[in-house]
PDB file of N, CA and C in Angstrom:
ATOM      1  N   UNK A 379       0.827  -1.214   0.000  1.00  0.00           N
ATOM      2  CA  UNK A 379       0.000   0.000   0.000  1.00  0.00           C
ATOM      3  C   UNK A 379       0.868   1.274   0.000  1.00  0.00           C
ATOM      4  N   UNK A 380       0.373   2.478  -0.565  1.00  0.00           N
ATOM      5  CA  UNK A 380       1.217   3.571  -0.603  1.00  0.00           C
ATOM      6  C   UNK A 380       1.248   4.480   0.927  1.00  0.00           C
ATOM      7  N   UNK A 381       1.171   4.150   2.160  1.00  0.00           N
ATOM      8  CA  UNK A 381       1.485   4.195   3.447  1.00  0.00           C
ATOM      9  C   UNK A 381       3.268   3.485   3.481  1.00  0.00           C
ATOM     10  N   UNK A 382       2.753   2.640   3.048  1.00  0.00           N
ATOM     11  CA  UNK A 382       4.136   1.698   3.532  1.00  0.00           C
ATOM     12  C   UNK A 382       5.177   1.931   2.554  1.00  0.00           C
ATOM     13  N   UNK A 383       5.370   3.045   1.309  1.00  0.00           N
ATOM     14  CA  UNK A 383       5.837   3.739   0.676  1.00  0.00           C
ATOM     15  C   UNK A 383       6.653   5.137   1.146  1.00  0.00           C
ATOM     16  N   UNK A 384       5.712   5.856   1.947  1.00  0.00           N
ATOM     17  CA  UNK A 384       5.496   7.107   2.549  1.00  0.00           C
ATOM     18  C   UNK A 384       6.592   6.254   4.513  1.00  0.00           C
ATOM     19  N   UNK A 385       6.299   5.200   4.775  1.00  0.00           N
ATOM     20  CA  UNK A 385       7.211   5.030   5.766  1.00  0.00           C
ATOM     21  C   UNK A 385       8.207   4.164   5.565  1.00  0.00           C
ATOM     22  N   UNK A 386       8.763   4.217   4.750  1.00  0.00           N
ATOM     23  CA  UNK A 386      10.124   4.025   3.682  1.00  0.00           C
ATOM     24  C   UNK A 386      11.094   5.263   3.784  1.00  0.00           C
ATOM     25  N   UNK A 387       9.944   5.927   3.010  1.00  0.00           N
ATOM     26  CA  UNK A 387      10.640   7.127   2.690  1.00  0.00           C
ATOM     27  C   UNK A 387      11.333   8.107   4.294  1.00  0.00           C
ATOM     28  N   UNK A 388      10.491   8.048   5.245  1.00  0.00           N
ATOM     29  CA  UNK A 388      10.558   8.749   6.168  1.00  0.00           C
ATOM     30  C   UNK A 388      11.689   7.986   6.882  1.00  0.00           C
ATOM     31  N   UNK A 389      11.507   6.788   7.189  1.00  0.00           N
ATOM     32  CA  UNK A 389      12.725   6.037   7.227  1.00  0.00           C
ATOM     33  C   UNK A 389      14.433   6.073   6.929  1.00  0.00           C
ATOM     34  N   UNK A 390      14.219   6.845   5.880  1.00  0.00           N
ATOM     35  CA  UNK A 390      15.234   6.782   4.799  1.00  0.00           C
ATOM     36  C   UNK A 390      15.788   8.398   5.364  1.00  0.00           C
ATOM     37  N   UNK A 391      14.578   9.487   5.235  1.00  0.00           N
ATOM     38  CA  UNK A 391      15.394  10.318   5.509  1.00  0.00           C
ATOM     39  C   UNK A 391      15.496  10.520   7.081  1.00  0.00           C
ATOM     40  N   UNK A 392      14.791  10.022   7.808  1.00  0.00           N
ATOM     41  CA  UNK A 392      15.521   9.703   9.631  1.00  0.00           C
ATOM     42  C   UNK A 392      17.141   9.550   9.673  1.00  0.00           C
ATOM     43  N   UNK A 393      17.684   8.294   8.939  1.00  0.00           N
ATOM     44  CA  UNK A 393      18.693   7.934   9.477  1.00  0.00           C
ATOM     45  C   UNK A 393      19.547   8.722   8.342  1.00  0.00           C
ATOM     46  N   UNK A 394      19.078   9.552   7.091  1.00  0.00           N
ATOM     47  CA  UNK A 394      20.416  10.695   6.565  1.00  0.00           C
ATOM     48  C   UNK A 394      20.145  11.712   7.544  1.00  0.00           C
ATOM     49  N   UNK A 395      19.154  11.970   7.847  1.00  0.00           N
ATOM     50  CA  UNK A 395      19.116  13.347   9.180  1.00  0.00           C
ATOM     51  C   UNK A 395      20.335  13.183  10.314  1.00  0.00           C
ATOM     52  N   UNK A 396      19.867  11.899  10.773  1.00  0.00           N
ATOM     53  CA  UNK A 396      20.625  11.641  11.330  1.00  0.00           C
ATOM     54  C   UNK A 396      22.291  11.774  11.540  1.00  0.00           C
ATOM     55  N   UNK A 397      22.819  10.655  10.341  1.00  0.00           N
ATOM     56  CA  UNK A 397      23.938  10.710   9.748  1.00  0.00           C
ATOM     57  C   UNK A 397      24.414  12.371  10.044  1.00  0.00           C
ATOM     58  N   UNK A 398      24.016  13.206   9.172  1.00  0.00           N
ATOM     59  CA  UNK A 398      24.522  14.353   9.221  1.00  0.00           C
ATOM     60  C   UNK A 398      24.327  15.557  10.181  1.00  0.00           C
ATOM     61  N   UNK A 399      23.689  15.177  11.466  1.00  0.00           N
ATOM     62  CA  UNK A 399      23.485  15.800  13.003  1.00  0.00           C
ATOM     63  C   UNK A 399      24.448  15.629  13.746  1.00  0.00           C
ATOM     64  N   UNK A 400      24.679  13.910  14.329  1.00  0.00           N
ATOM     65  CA  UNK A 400      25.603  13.633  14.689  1.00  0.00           C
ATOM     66  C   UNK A 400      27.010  14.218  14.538  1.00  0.00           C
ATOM     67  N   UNK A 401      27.842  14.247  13.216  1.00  0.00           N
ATOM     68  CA  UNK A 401      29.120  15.569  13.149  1.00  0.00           C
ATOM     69  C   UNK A 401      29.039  16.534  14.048  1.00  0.00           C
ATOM     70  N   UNK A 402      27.545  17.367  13.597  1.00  0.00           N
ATOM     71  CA  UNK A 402      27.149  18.601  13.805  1.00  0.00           C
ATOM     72  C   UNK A 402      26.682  18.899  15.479  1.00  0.00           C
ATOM     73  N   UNK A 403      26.232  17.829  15.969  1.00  0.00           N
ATOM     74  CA  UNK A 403      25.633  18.054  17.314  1.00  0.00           C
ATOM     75  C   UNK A 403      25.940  17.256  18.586  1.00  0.00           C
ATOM     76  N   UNK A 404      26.411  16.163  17.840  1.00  0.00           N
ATOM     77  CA  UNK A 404      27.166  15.156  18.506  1.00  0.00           C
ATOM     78  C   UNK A 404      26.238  14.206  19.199  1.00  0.00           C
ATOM     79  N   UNK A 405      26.319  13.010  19.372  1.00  0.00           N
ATOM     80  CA  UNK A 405      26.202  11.914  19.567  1.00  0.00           C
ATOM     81  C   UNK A 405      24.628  12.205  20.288  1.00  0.00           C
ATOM     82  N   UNK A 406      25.206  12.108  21.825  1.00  0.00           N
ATOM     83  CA  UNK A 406      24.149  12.537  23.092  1.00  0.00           C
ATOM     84  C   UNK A 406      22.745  13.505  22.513  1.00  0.00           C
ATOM     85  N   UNK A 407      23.527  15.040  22.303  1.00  0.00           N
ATOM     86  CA  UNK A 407      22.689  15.946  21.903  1.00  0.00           C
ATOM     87  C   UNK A 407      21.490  15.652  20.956  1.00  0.00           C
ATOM     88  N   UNK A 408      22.095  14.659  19.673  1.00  0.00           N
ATOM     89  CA  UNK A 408      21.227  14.259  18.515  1.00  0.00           C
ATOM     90  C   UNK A 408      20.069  12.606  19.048  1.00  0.00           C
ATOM     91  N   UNK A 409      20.750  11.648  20.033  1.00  0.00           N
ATOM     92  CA  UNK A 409      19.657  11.284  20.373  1.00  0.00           C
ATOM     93  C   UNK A 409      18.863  11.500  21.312  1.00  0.00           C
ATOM     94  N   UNK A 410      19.058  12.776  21.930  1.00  0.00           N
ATOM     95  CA  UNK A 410      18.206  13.006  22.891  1.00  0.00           C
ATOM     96  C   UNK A 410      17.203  14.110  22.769  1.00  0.00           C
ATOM     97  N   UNK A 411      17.280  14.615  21.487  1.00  0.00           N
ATOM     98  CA  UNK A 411      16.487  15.181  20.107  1.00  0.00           C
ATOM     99  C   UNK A 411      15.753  14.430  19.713  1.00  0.00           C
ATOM    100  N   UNK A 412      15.941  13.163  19.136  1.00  0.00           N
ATOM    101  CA  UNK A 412      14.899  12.154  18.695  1.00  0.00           C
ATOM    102  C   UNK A 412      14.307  11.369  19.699  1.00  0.00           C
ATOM    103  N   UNK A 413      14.589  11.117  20.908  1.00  0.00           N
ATOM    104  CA  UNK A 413      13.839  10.302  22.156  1.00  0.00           C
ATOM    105  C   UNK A 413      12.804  11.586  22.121  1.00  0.00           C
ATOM    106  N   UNK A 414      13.269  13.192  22.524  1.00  0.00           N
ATOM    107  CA  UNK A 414      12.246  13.784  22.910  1.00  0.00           C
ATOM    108  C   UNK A 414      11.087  14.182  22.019  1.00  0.00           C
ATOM    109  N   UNK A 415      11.563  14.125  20.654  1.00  0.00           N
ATOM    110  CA  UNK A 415      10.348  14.125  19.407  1.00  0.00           C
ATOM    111  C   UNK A 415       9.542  12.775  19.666  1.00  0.00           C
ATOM    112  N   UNK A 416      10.170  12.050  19.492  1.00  0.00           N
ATOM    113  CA  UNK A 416       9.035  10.852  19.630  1.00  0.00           C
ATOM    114  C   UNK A 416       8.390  10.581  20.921  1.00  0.00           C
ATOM    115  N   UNK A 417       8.465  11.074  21.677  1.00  0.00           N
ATOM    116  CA  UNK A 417       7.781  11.058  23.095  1.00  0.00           C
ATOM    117  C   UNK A 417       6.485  12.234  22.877  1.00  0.00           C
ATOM    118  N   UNK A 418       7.116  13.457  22.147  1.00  0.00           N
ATOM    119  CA  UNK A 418       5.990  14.204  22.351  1.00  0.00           C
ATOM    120  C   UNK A 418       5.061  13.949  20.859  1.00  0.00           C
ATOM    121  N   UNK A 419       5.892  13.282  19.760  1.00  0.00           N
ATOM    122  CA  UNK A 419       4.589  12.958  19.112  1.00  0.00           C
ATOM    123  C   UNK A 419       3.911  11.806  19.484  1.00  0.00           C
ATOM    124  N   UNK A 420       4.358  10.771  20.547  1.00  0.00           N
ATOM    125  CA  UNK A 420       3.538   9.777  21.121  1.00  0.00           C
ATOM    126  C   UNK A 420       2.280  10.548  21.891  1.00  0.00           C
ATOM    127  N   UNK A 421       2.843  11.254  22.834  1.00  0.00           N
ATOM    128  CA  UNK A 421       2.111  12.196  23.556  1.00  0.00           C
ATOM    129  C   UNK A 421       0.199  12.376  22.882  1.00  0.00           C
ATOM    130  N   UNK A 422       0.975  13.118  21.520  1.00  0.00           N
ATOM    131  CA  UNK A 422      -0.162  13.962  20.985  1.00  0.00           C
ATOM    132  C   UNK A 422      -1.043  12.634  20.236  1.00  0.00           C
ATOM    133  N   UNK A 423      -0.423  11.354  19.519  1.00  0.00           N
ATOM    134  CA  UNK A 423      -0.994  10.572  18.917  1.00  0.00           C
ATOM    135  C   UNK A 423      -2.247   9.776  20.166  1.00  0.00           C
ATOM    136  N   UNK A 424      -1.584   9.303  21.157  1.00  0.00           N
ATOM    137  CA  UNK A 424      -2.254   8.940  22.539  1.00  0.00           C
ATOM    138  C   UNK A 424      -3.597  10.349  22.961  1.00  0.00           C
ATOM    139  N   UNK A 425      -3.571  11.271  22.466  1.00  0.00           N
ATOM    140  CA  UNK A 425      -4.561  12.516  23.006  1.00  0.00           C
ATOM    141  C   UNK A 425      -5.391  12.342  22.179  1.00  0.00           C
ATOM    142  N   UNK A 426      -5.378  12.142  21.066  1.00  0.00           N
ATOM    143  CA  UNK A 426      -6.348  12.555  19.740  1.00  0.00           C
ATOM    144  C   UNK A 426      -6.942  11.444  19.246  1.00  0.00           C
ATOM    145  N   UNK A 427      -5.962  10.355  19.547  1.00  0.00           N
ATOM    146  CA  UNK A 427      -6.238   8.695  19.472  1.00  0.00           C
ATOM    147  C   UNK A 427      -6.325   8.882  17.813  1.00  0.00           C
ATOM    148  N   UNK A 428      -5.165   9.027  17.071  1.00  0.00           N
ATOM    149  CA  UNK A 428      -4.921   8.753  15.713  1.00  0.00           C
ATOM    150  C   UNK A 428      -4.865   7.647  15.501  1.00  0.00           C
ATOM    151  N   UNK A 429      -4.465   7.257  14.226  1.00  0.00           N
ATOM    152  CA  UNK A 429      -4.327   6.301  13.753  1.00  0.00           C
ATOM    153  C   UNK A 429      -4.771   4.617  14.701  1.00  0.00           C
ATOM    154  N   UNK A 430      -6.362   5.495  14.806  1.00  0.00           N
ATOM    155  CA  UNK A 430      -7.707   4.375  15.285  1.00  0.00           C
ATOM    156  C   UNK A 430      -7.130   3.640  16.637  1.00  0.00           C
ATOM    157  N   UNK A 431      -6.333   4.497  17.180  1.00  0.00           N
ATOM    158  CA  UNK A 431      -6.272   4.061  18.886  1.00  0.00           C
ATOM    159  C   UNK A 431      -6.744   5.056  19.446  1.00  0.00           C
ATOM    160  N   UNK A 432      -7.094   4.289  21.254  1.00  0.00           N
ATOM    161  CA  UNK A 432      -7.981   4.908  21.891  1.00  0.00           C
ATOM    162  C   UNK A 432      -7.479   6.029  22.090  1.00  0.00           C
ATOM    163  N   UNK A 433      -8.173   6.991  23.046  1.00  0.00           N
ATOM    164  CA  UNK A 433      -7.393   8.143  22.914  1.00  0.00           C
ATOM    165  C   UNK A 433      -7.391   8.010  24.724  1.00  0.00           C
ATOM    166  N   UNK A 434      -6.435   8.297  25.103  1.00  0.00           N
ATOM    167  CA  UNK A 434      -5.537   8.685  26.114  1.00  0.00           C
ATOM    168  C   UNK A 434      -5.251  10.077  26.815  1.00  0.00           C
ATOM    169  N   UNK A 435      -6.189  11.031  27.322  1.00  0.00           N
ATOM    170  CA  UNK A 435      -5.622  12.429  27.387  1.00  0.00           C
ATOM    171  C   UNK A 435      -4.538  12.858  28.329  1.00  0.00           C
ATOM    172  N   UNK A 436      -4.052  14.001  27.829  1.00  0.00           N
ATOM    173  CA  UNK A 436      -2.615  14.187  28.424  1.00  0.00           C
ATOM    174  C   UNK A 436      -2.955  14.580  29.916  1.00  0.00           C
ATOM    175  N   UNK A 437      -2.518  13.594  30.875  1.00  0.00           N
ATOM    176  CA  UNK A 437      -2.521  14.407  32.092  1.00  0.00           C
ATOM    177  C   UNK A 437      -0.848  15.262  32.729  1.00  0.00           C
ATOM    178  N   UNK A 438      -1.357  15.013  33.915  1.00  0.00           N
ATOM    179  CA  UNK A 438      -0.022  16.049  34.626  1.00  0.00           C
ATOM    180  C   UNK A 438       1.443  15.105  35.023  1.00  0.00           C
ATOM    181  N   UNK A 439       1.009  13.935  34.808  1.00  0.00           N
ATOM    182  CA  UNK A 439       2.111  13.103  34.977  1.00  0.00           C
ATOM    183  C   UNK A 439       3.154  13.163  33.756  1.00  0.00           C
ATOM    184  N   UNK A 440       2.386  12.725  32.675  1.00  0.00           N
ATOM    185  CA  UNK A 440       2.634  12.718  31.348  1.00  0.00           C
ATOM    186  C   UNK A 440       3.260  14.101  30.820  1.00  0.00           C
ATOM    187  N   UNK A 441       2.243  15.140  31.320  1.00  0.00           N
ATOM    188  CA  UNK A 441       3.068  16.506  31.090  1.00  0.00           C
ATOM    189  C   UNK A 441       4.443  16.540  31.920  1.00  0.00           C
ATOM    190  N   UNK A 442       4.229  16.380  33.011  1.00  0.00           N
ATOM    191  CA  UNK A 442       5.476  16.457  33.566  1.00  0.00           C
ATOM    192  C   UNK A 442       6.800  15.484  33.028  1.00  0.00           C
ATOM    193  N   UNK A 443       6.711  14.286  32.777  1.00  0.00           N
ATOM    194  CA  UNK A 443       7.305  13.582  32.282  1.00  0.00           C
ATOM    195  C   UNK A 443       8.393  14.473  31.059  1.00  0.00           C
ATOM    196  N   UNK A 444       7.572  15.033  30.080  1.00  0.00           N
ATOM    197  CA  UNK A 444       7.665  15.348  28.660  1.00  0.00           C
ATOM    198  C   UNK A 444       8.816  16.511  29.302  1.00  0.00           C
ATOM    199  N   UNK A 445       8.333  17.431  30.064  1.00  0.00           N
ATOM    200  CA  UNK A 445       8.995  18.744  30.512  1.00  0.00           C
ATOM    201  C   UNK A 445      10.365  17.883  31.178  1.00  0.00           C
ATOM    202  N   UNK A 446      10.428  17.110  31.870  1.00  0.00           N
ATOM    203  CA  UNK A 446      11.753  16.598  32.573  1.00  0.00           C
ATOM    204  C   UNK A 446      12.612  16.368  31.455  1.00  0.00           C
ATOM    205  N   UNK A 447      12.077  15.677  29.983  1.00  0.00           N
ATOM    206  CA  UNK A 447      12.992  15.407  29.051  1.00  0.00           C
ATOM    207  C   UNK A 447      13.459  16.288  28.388  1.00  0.00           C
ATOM    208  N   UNK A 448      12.611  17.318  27.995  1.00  0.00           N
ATOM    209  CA  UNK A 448      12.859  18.420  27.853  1.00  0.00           C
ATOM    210  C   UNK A 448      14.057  19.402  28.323  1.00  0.00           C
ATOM    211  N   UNK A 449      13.930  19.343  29.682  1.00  0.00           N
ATOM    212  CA  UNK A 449      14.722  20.042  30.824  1.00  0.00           C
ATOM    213  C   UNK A 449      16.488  19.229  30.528  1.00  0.00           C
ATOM    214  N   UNK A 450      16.343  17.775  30.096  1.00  0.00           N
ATOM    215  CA  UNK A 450      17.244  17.046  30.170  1.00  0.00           C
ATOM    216  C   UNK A 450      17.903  17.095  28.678  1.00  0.00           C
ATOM    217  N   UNK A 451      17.481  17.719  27.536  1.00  0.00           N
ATOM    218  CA  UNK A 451      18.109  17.494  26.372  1.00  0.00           C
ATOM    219  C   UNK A 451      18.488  18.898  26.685  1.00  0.00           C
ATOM    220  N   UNK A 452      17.994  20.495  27.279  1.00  0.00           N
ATOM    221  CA  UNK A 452      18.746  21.116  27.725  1.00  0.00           C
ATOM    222  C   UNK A 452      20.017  21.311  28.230  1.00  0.00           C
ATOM    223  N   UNK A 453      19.997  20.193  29.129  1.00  0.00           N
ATOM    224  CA  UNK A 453      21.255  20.011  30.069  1.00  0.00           C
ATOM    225  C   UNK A 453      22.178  19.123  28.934  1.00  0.00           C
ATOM    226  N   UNK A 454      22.402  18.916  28.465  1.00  0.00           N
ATOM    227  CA  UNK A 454      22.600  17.450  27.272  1.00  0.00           C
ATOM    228  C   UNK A 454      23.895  18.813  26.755  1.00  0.00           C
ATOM    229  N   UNK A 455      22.609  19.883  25.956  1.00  0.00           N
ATOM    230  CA  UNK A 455      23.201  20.546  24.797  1.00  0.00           C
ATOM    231  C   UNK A 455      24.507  21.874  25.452  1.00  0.00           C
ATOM    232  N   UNK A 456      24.202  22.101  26.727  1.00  0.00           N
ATOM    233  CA  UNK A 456      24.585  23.134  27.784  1.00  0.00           C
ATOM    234  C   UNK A 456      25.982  22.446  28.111  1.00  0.00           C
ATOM    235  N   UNK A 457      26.044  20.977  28.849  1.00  0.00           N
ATOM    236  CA  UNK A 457      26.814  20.680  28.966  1.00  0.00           C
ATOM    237  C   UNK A 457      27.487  19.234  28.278  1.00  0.00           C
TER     238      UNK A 457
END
């Protein structure tokens, strides 16, 4: 199906993003960039209940959670 085309592709350019961050941002900094994207688009997919799952709304745990990682790819890039 042309989904599984479209996550190929995204695939493909993840790990050249990648590839060429790493030089640039270094190791730590660049995966702790992609842990915190995919946490907060888990976040929002779990709220809205996309792609025909239940939906989950964001509470204060979860918020808080997101902000600690947050706080922590800070500290990542600082030091």
């Amino acid at each position: 199906p042309p989904i599984a085309w479209l996550g190929g592709l995204l695939g493909a350019f993840f790990v050249t993003a990648t590839i060429f961050l790493i030089p640039r941002l270094g190791v730590a900094l660049t995966f702790s960039l992609v842990v915190t994207g995919q946490m907060l688009i888990t976040i929002i997919i779990d709220h809205y209940g996309f792609l025909g799952l239940e939906q989950k709304p964001i509470n204060l745990q979860k918020a808080l959670g997101i902000f600690l990682i947050i706080i922590g790819v800070f500290l990542v890039r600082r030091f």
